[in-house]
CSV table of C-alpha atoms and ligand atoms in Angstrom, one decimal:
chain,number,residue,atom,x,y,z
A,305,TRP,CA,-44.0,11.1,-7.9
A,306,PRO,CA,-42.5,7.9,-9.4
A,307,ALA,CA,-44.5,4.7,-8.6
A,308,TYR,CA,-41.8,3.5,-6.3
A,309,ALA,CA,-41.8,6.6,-4.1
A,310,PRO,CA,-44.4,5.5,-1.5
A,311,LEU,CA,-42.6,2.1,-1.0
A,312,VAL,CA,-39.2,3.8,-0.6
A,313,HIS,CA,-40.7,6.2,2.0
A,314,ALA,CA,-42.4,3.3,3.8
A,315,ILE,CA,-39.2,1.2,3.9
A,316,ASN,CA,-37.1,4.1,5.1
A,317,THR,CA,-39.6,5.0,7.8
A,318,LEU,CA,-39.7,1.3,9.0
A,319,LYS,CA,-36.0,1.2,9.1
A,320,THR,CA,-35.9,4.1,11.6
A,321,GLN,CA,-38.7,2.7,13.7
A,322,LYS,CA,-37.2,-0.8,13.9
A,323,ASN,CA,-33.5,0.2,14.0
A,324,ALA,CA,-32.9,-1.8,10.8
A,325,VAL,CA,-30.3,-1.4,8.0
A,326,VAL,CA,-30.4,-2.6,4.4
A,327,LEU,CA,-27.1,-4.1,3.1
A,328,ALA,CA,-27.4,-3.7,-0.6
A,329,HIS,CA,-25.1,-5.7,-3.0
A,330,ASN,CA,-23.9,-4.0,-6.2
A,331,TYR,CA,-26.3,-6.3,-8.2
A,332,MET,CA,-29.4,-4.9,-6.6
A,333,THR,CA,-31.7,-2.9,-8.9
A,334,PRO,CA,-31.1,0.9,-8.7
A,335,ASP,CA,-34.3,1.5,-6.7
A,336,ILE,CA,-33.0,-0.8,-3.9
A,337,PHE,CA,-29.3,0.1,-4.3
A,338,ALA,CA,-29.6,3.9,-4.3
A,339,LEU,CA,-32.9,4.6,-2.5
A,340,VAL,CA,-33.1,2.2,0.5
A,341,GLY,CA,-29.6,0.7,0.8
A,342,ASP,CA,-27.7,1.9,3.9
A,343,TYR,CA,-24.5,0.2,2.9
A,344,ARG,CA,-23.6,-0.7,-0.7
A,345,GLY,CA,-20.8,-2.9,-1.9
A,346,ASP,CA,-19.3,-6.2,-2.7
A,347,SER,CA,-19.6,-9.4,-0.6
A,348,LEU,CA,-16.5,-8.5,1.5
A,349,GLY,CA,-17.7,-4.9,2.1
A,350,LEU,CA,-21.2,-6.0,3.1
A,351,ALA,CA,-19.8,-8.7,5.5
A,352,ILE,CA,-17.6,-6.0,7.1
A,353,GLU,CA,-20.5,-3.6,7.4
A,354,ALA,CA,-22.5,-6.3,9.2
A,355,THR,CA,-19.8,-6.5,11.9
A,356,LYS,CA,-19.8,-2.8,12.4
A,357,THR,CA,-23.5,-1.9,12.4
A,358,GLU,CA,-25.3,-1.0,15.6
A,359,ALA,CA,-28.7,-1.9,14.1
A,360,ASP,CA,-30.8,-4.6,15.7
A,361,MET,CA,-32.0,-5.9,12.3
A,362,ILE,CA,-30.2,-6.5,9.0
A,363,ILE,CA,-32.2,-6.8,5.8
A,364,GLN,CA,-29.9,-8.4,3.2
A,365,GLY,CA,-30.3,-6.9,-0.2
A,366,GLY,CA,-28.5,-9.8,-1.8
A,367,VAL,CA,-28.6,-13.6,-2.0
A,368,HIS,CA,-28.9,-16.2,0.8
A,369,PHE,CA,-25.2,-16.9,1.3
A,370,MET,CA,-24.7,-13.2,2.0
A,371,ALA,CA,-27.5,-13.2,4.6
A,372,GLU,CA,-26.0,-16.3,6.2
A,373,THR,CA,-22.6,-14.6,6.3
A,374,SER,CA,-24.2,-11.6,8.1
A,375,LYS,CA,-25.8,-14.0,10.6
A,376,ILE,CA,-22.5,-16.0,11.1
A,377,LEU,CA,-20.8,-12.7,12.0
A,378,CYS,CA,-23.6,-11.2,14.0
A,379,PRO,CA,-25.4,-14.0,16.0
A,380,ASP,CA,-27.1,-11.4,18.3
A,381,LYS,CA,-28.7,-9.5,15.4
A,382,ARG,CA,-31.8,-10.6,13.5
A,383,VAL,CA,-31.0,-11.1,9.8
A,384,PHE,CA,-33.7,-11.3,7.2
A,385,ILE,CA,-33.8,-11.9,3.4
A,386,PRO,CA,-36.7,-10.7,1.3
A,387,SER,CA,-36.8,-13.9,-0.7
A,388,MET,CA,-35.7,-17.3,0.5
A,389,ARG,CA,-35.5,-18.3,-3.2
A,390,ALA,CA,-32.5,-16.0,-3.8
A,391,GLY,CA,-29.9,-18.7,-4.0
A,392,CYS,CA,-26.7,-18.9,-6.1
A,393,SER,CA,-25.4,-21.6,-8.5
A,394,LEU,CA,-22.0,-21.7,-6.8
A,395,ALA,CA,-23.5,-22.1,-3.3
A,396,SER,CA,-25.8,-24.9,-4.5
A,397,SER,CA,-22.9,-26.8,-6.2
A,398,ILE,CA,-21.3,-28.1,-3.0
A,399,THR,CA,-22.2,-29.4,0.5
A,400,GLY,CA,-20.4,-29.7,3.8
A,401,GLU,CA,-20.3,-33.5,3.1
A,402,ASP,CA,-18.5,-32.9,-0.2
A,403,VAL,CA,-15.9,-30.8,1.6
A,404,ARG,CA,-15.3,-33.6,4.2
A,405,LEU,CA,-14.7,-36.1,1.4
A,406,ILE,CA,-12.3,-33.7,-0.4
A,407,LYS,CA,-10.3,-33.2,2.9
A,408,GLN,CA,-10.0,-37.0,3.3
A,409,ARG,CA,-8.7,-37.3,-0.2
A,410,TYR,CA,-6.1,-34.5,0.1
A,411,PRO,CA,-5.0,-34.6,3.8
A,412,GLY,CA,-2.6,-31.8,4.9
A,413,LEU,CA,-3.8,-29.2,2.4
A,414,PRO,CA,-5.7,-26.1,3.5
A,415,VAL,CA,-9.3,-25.5,2.3
A,416,VAL,CA,-10.0,-22.0,1.0
A,417,THR,CA,-13.8,-21.5,0.5
A,418,TYR,CA,-15.3,-18.7,-1.5
A,419,VAL,CA,-18.0,-16.9,0.5
A,420,ASN,CA,-20.5,-17.9,-2.2
A,421,THR,CA,-21.2,-21.1,-0.2
A,422,SER,CA,-23.6,-22.2,2.5
A,423,ALA,CA,-22.7,-22.1,6.2
A,424,ASP,CA,-22.1,-25.9,6.5
A,425,VAL,CA,-19.4,-25.5,3.7
A,426,LYS,CA,-17.8,-22.6,5.4
A,427,ALA,CA,-17.8,-24.5,8.7
A,428,GLU,CA,-15.6,-27.2,7.1
A,429,SER,CA,-13.1,-24.7,5.7
A,430,ASP,CA,-9.9,-23.3,7.0
A,431,ILE,CA,-10.4,-19.8,5.6
A,432,CYS,CA,-12.9,-18.0,3.4
A,433,CYS,CA,-12.2,-15.6,0.5
A,434,THR,CA,-14.1,-13.3,-1.7
A,435,SER,CA,-13.4,-12.1,-5.3
A,436,SER,CA,-11.6,-9.1,-3.8
A,437,ASN,CA,-9.1,-10.9,-1.7
A,438,ALA,CA,-8.8,-14.4,-3.3
A,439,VAL,CA,-5.3,-14.0,-4.5
A,440,ALA,CA,-4.0,-12.6,-1.2
A,441,ILE,CA,-5.9,-15.3,0.9
A,442,VAL,CA,-4.5,-18.2,-1.2
A,443,GLU,CA,-0.9,-16.8,-1.0
A,444,HIS,CA,-1.3,-16.2,2.8
A,445,ILE,CA,-2.6,-19.7,3.6
A,446,ALA,CA,-0.1,-21.4,1.4
A,447,ALA,CA,2.7,-19.6,3.2
A,448,GLU,CA,1.2,-20.2,6.6
A,449,TRP,CA,0.8,-23.9,6.0
A,450,GLY,CA,4.2,-24.1,4.1
A,451,VAL,CA,2.6,-25.7,1.1
A,452,ASP,CA,2.6,-25.1,-2.7
A,453,LYS,CA,-0.9,-26.5,-3.3
A,454,VAL,CA,-4.3,-25.5,-1.8
A,455,ILE,CA,-7.9,-26.7,-2.1
A,456,MET,CA,-10.1,-23.9,-3.4
A,457,LEU,CA,-13.9,-24.4,-3.5
A,458,PRO,CA,-16.3,-24.2,-5.3
A,459,ASP,CA,-15.7,-21.9,-8.3
A,460,GLU,CA,-13.7,-23.6,-11.0
A,461,PHE,CA,-13.0,-20.4,-12.9
A,462,LEU,CA,-12.1,-18.3,-9.9
A,463,ALA,CA,-9.7,-21.1,-8.9
A,464,LYS,CA,-8.1,-21.1,-12.4
A,465,ASN,CA,-7.8,-17.4,-12.4
A,466,VAL,CA,-6.2,-17.3,-9.0
A,467,ALA,CA,-3.8,-20.2,-9.9
A,468,ARG,CA,-2.7,-18.2,-12.9
A,469,GLN,CA,-2.0,-15.1,-10.8
A,470,THR,CA,-0.3,-16.8,-7.9
A,471,GLY,CA,1.6,-19.8,-9.5
A,472,ILE,CA,0.2,-21.9,-6.6
A,473,GLU,CA,-1.3,-25.2,-7.6
A,474,ILE,CA,-5.1,-25.3,-6.9
A,475,ILE,CA,-7.3,-28.3,-6.4
A,476,ALA,CA,-10.7,-27.0,-7.6
A,477,TRP,CA,-14.3,-28.0,-7.6
A,478,HIS,CA,-16.7,-27.9,-10.6
A,479,GLY,CA,-19.0,-25.0,-9.4
A,480,ARG,CA,-19.7,-22.2,-11.8
A,481,CYS,CA,-21.5,-18.9,-11.6
A,482,GLU,CA,-24.4,-19.3,-14.0
A,483,VAL,CA,-24.2,-15.6,-14.9
A,484,HIS,CA,-20.4,-15.1,-15.5
A,485,ALA,CA,-19.9,-18.5,-17.1
A,486,ARG,CA,-22.0,-17.3,-20.1
A,487,PHE,CA,-19.5,-14.7,-21.3
A,488,SER,CA,-17.1,-16.0,-23.9
A,489,ALA,CA,-13.7,-14.7,-25.3
A,490,GLU,CA,-15.4,-14.3,-28.7
A,491,ASP,CA,-18.0,-12.0,-27.1
A,492,VAL,CA,-15.2,-9.8,-25.8
A,493,ARG,CA,-13.5,-9.7,-29.2
A,494,ASP,CA,-16.8,-8.8,-31.0
A,495,MET,CA,-17.5,-6.1,-28.5
A,496,ARG,CA,-14.0,-4.6,-28.9
A,497,ALA,CA,-14.4,-4.6,-32.7
A,498,ALA,CA,-17.8,-2.8,-32.4
A,499,ASN,CA,-16.5,-0.3,-29.8
A,500,PRO,CA,-12.9,0.7,-30.6
A,501,GLY,CA,-11.0,1.9,-27.6
A,502,VAL,CA,-13.5,0.5,-25.1
A,503,VAL,CA,-12.1,-0.6,-21.7
A,504,VAL,CA,-13.2,-4.2,-20.7
A,505,LEU,CA,-13.5,-5.1,-17.0
A,506,ALA,CA,-14.3,-8.7,-16.0
A,507,HIS,CA,-15.4,-10.3,-12.7
A,508,PRO,CA,-13.0,-13.2,-11.8
A,509,GLU,CA,-15.9,-15.7,-11.9
A,510,CYS,CA,-15.7,-15.3,-15.7
A,511,PRO,CA,-13.9,-18.1,-17.6
A,512,PRO,CA,-10.1,-17.6,-17.8
A,513,GLU,CA,-10.1,-17.0,-21.5
A,514,VAL,CA,-12.5,-14.1,-20.9
A,515,VAL,CA,-10.3,-12.7,-18.2
A,516,ALA,CA,-7.3,-13.0,-20.6
A,517,GLU,CA,-9.1,-10.9,-23.1
A,518,SER,CA,-10.0,-8.2,-20.6
A,519,ASP,CA,-8.1,-5.1,-19.4
A,520,PHE,CA,-8.8,-5.5,-15.7
A,521,THR,CA,-10.3,-8.2,-13.4
A,522,GLY,CA,-11.7,-7.5,-10.0
A,523,SER,CA,-14.6,-7.8,-7.6
A,524,THR,CA,-17.8,-5.8,-8.1
A,525,LYS,CA,-16.3,-3.0,-5.9
A,526,ALA,CA,-13.0,-3.1,-7.7
A,527,MET,CA,-14.7,-2.7,-11.0
A,528,SER,CA,-16.8,0.2,-9.6
A,529,ASP,CA,-13.7,1.9,-8.2
A,530,TYR,CA,-11.8,1.4,-11.5
A,531,VAL,CA,-14.5,3.4,-13.4
A,532,GLY,CA,-14.7,6.1,-10.6
A,533,ASP,CA,-10.9,6.5,-10.4
A,534,ARG,CA,-10.0,6.3,-14.1
A,535,ASN,CA,-13.1,7.7,-15.8
A,536,PRO,CA,-12.7,5.7,-19.1
A,537,ALA,CA,-14.6,7.2,-22.0
A,538,LYS,CA,-16.3,3.9,-22.8
A,539,VAL,CA,-16.5,0.8,-20.6
A,540,ILE,CA,-17.9,-2.8,-20.6
A,541,LEU,CA,-18.5,-4.5,-17.3
A,542,LEU,CA,-18.6,-8.2,-17.9
A,543,THR,CA,-20.9,-9.0,-15.0
A,544,GLU,CA,-24.5,-8.8,-13.8
A,545,CYS,CA,-26.8,-6.3,-15.5
A,546,SER,CA,-27.6,-4.0,-12.5
A,547,MET,CA,-24.0,-3.3,-11.9
A,548,SER,CA,-23.7,-1.1,-15.0
A,549,ASP,CA,-26.9,0.8,-14.0
A,550,ASN,CA,-25.6,1.5,-10.5
A,551,VAL,CA,-22.1,2.4,-11.6
A,552,ALA,CA,-23.5,4.6,-14.4
A,553,MET,CA,-25.5,6.6,-11.8
A,554,ALA,CA,-22.3,7.6,-10.1
A,555,ASN,CA,-20.4,8.2,-13.4
A,556,PRO,CA,-22.6,10.2,-15.8
A,557,THR,CA,-19.8,11.0,-18.2
A,558,VAL,CA,-18.9,7.4,-18.8
A,559,ASP,CA,-20.4,5.6,-21.8
A,560,PHE,CA,-21.5,2.0,-20.8
A,561,VAL,CA,-21.8,-0.7,-23.4
A,562,ARG,CA,-24.2,-3.1,-21.7
A,563,PRO,CA,-23.7,-6.8,-22.6
A,564,CYS,CA,-25.2,-8.1,-19.4
A,565,ASN,CA,-26.5,-11.3,-18.0
A,566,LEU,CA,-29.2,-11.2,-15.3
A,567,CYS,CA,-28.7,-13.1,-12.1
A,568,PRO,CA,-32.2,-14.6,-11.5
A,569,HIS,CA,-31.4,-15.1,-7.8
A,570,MET,CA,-30.4,-11.4,-7.2
A,571,LYS,CA,-33.5,-10.3,-9.2
A,572,ARG,CA,-35.7,-12.2,-6.7
A,573,ILE,CA,-35.2,-9.3,-4.3
A,574,THR,CA,-37.6,-6.5,-5.1
A,575,LEU,CA,-38.6,-3.3,-3.4
A,576,GLU,CA,-42.0,-4.9,-2.7
A,577,ASN,CA,-40.7,-8.0,-1.0
A,578,LEU,CA,-38.1,-6.0,0.8
A,579,TYR,CA,-40.9,-3.8,2.2
A,580,GLU,CA,-43.0,-6.9,3.3
A,581,CYS,CA,-40.0,-8.6,4.8
A,582,LEU,CA,-39.2,-5.5,6.9
A,583,ARG,CA,-42.8,-4.9,7.9
A,584,ASP,CA,-43.7,-8.5,8.8
A,585,GLU,CA,-40.3,-9.8,9.9
A,586,THR,CA,-40.6,-12.8,7.7
A,587,ASN,CA,-37.7,-14.9,6.2
A,588,GLU,CA,-35.4,-14.7,9.2
A,589,VAL,CA,-32.1,-16.4,8.4
A,590,LEU,CA,-30.8,-18.7,11.2
A,591,VAL,CA,-27.6,-20.7,11.4
A,592,PRO,CA,-27.5,-23.4,14.1
A,593,GLU,CA,-24.6,-23.7,16.6
A,594,PRO,CA,-21.9,-25.1,16.5
A,595,MET,CA,-21.9,-24.8,12.7
A,596,ARG,CA,-22.2,-21.0,13.0
A,597,ALA,CA,-19.2,-20.8,15.4
A,598,GLN,CA,-17.0,-23.0,13.1
A,599,ALA,CA,-18.0,-20.9,10.0
A,600,TYR,CA,-17.3,-17.7,12.0
A,601,GLU,CA,-13.7,-18.8,12.4
A,602,ALA,CA,-13.2,-19.2,8.7
A,603,VAL,CA,-14.9,-15.9,7.8
A,604,MET,CA,-13.0,-14.0,10.5
A,605,ARG,CA,-9.7,-15.4,9.5
A,606,MET,CA,-10.4,-14.0,6.0
A,607,ILE,CA,-11.4,-10.6,7.4
A,608,ASN,CA,-8.3,-10.4,9.6
A,609,VAL,CA,-6.0,-11.3,6.7
A,610,SER,CA,-7.7,-8.7,4.5
A,611,PHE,CA,-6.9,-5.8,6.8
B,471,LIG,P1,-18.5,-9.7,-5.3
B,471,LIG,O1,-17.9,-10.2,-4.0
B,471,LIG,O2,-17.5,-9.3,-6.3
B,471,LIG,O3,-19.5,-8.6,-5.0
B,471,LIG,O4,-19.3,-10.9,-6.0
B,471,LIG,C1,-20.4,-11.5,-5.5
B,471,LIG,C2,-21.1,-12.3,-6.5
B,471,LIG,O5,-22.0,-13.0,-6.3
B,471,LIG,C3,-20.6,-12.2,-7.9
B,471,LIG,O6,-21.3,-12.9,-8.7
B,472,LIG,FE1,-24.2,-16.6,-7.5
B,472,LIG,FE2,-23.4,-15.8,-9.9
B,472,LIG,FE3,-25.7,-14.8,-9.0
B,472,LIG,FE4,-23.3,-14.1,-8.0
B,472,LIG,S1,-24.1,-13.7,-10.0
B,472,LIG,S2,-25.2,-14.7,-6.8
B,472,LIG,S3,-22.2,-15.9,-8.1
B,472,LIG,S4,-25.3,-17.0,-9.5
């Protein structure tokens, strides 16, 4: 038996006993993703699963903003995260107070907030977005408000990538994903030269010049679907390391070039601390009212526009 087998068994037994589910983001290590995750996906997919599950307890296999989103959507369920230190450089780049000041500076413009933010930032927003629906959400809110300019927070690169795709002027913040910001256009050119014919997929948190050098840009789910649907001979996923491991398991005939950057926050979630969290019911994520109810409006508006 592999060393992780007893832990996997213990987690899956506890899940049944406690009526708990594990929502596993695409950046979880394969042991968590494949062996204990009940739902796997991108930020949007996991948020939607949170609204549908009949479980009493949600264990978030992901970072803190994802667990908060689950709690915002499901106040009657208990939501836990295996490590309270699993943060995000985008979420920590901005506060609710920053958003209040930006709104004073640009009155009459809608605020679109990436879900990679804390609950107090979401509560100050008109609508949320994820990497899979950012273009549609910006176009929707601009049309609804009758404006050609929107405030989009906090990811500077996502904002620039969306502005380029929509033609809508975007007032951005200076947040960056510490993982995706490290890829450069030169990296892409070098990797193409070393791997003729390779297909390059990039997450929209990458710098615009990286996106411009890539063949496709999309959320973690969109990248995974691209590989599954089109079966390229050789592919590069410009994103977090575990993504290639997880997508490779489902696509054994595809050759993955693996220039990856680790997300230190995602990697704080391990099989061991996930087991302890489920066993001891520690690290419960709470969002106070009325902040939760205000954030709920922004997240639900996004979900309703997405479907
Ligand atoms: P996705 O919504 O594409 O899964 O992205 C979440 C994230 O944190 C990317 O860095
Ligand atoms: Fe945040 Fe980037 Fe890590 Fe995603 S990969 S959780 S955006 S730091």
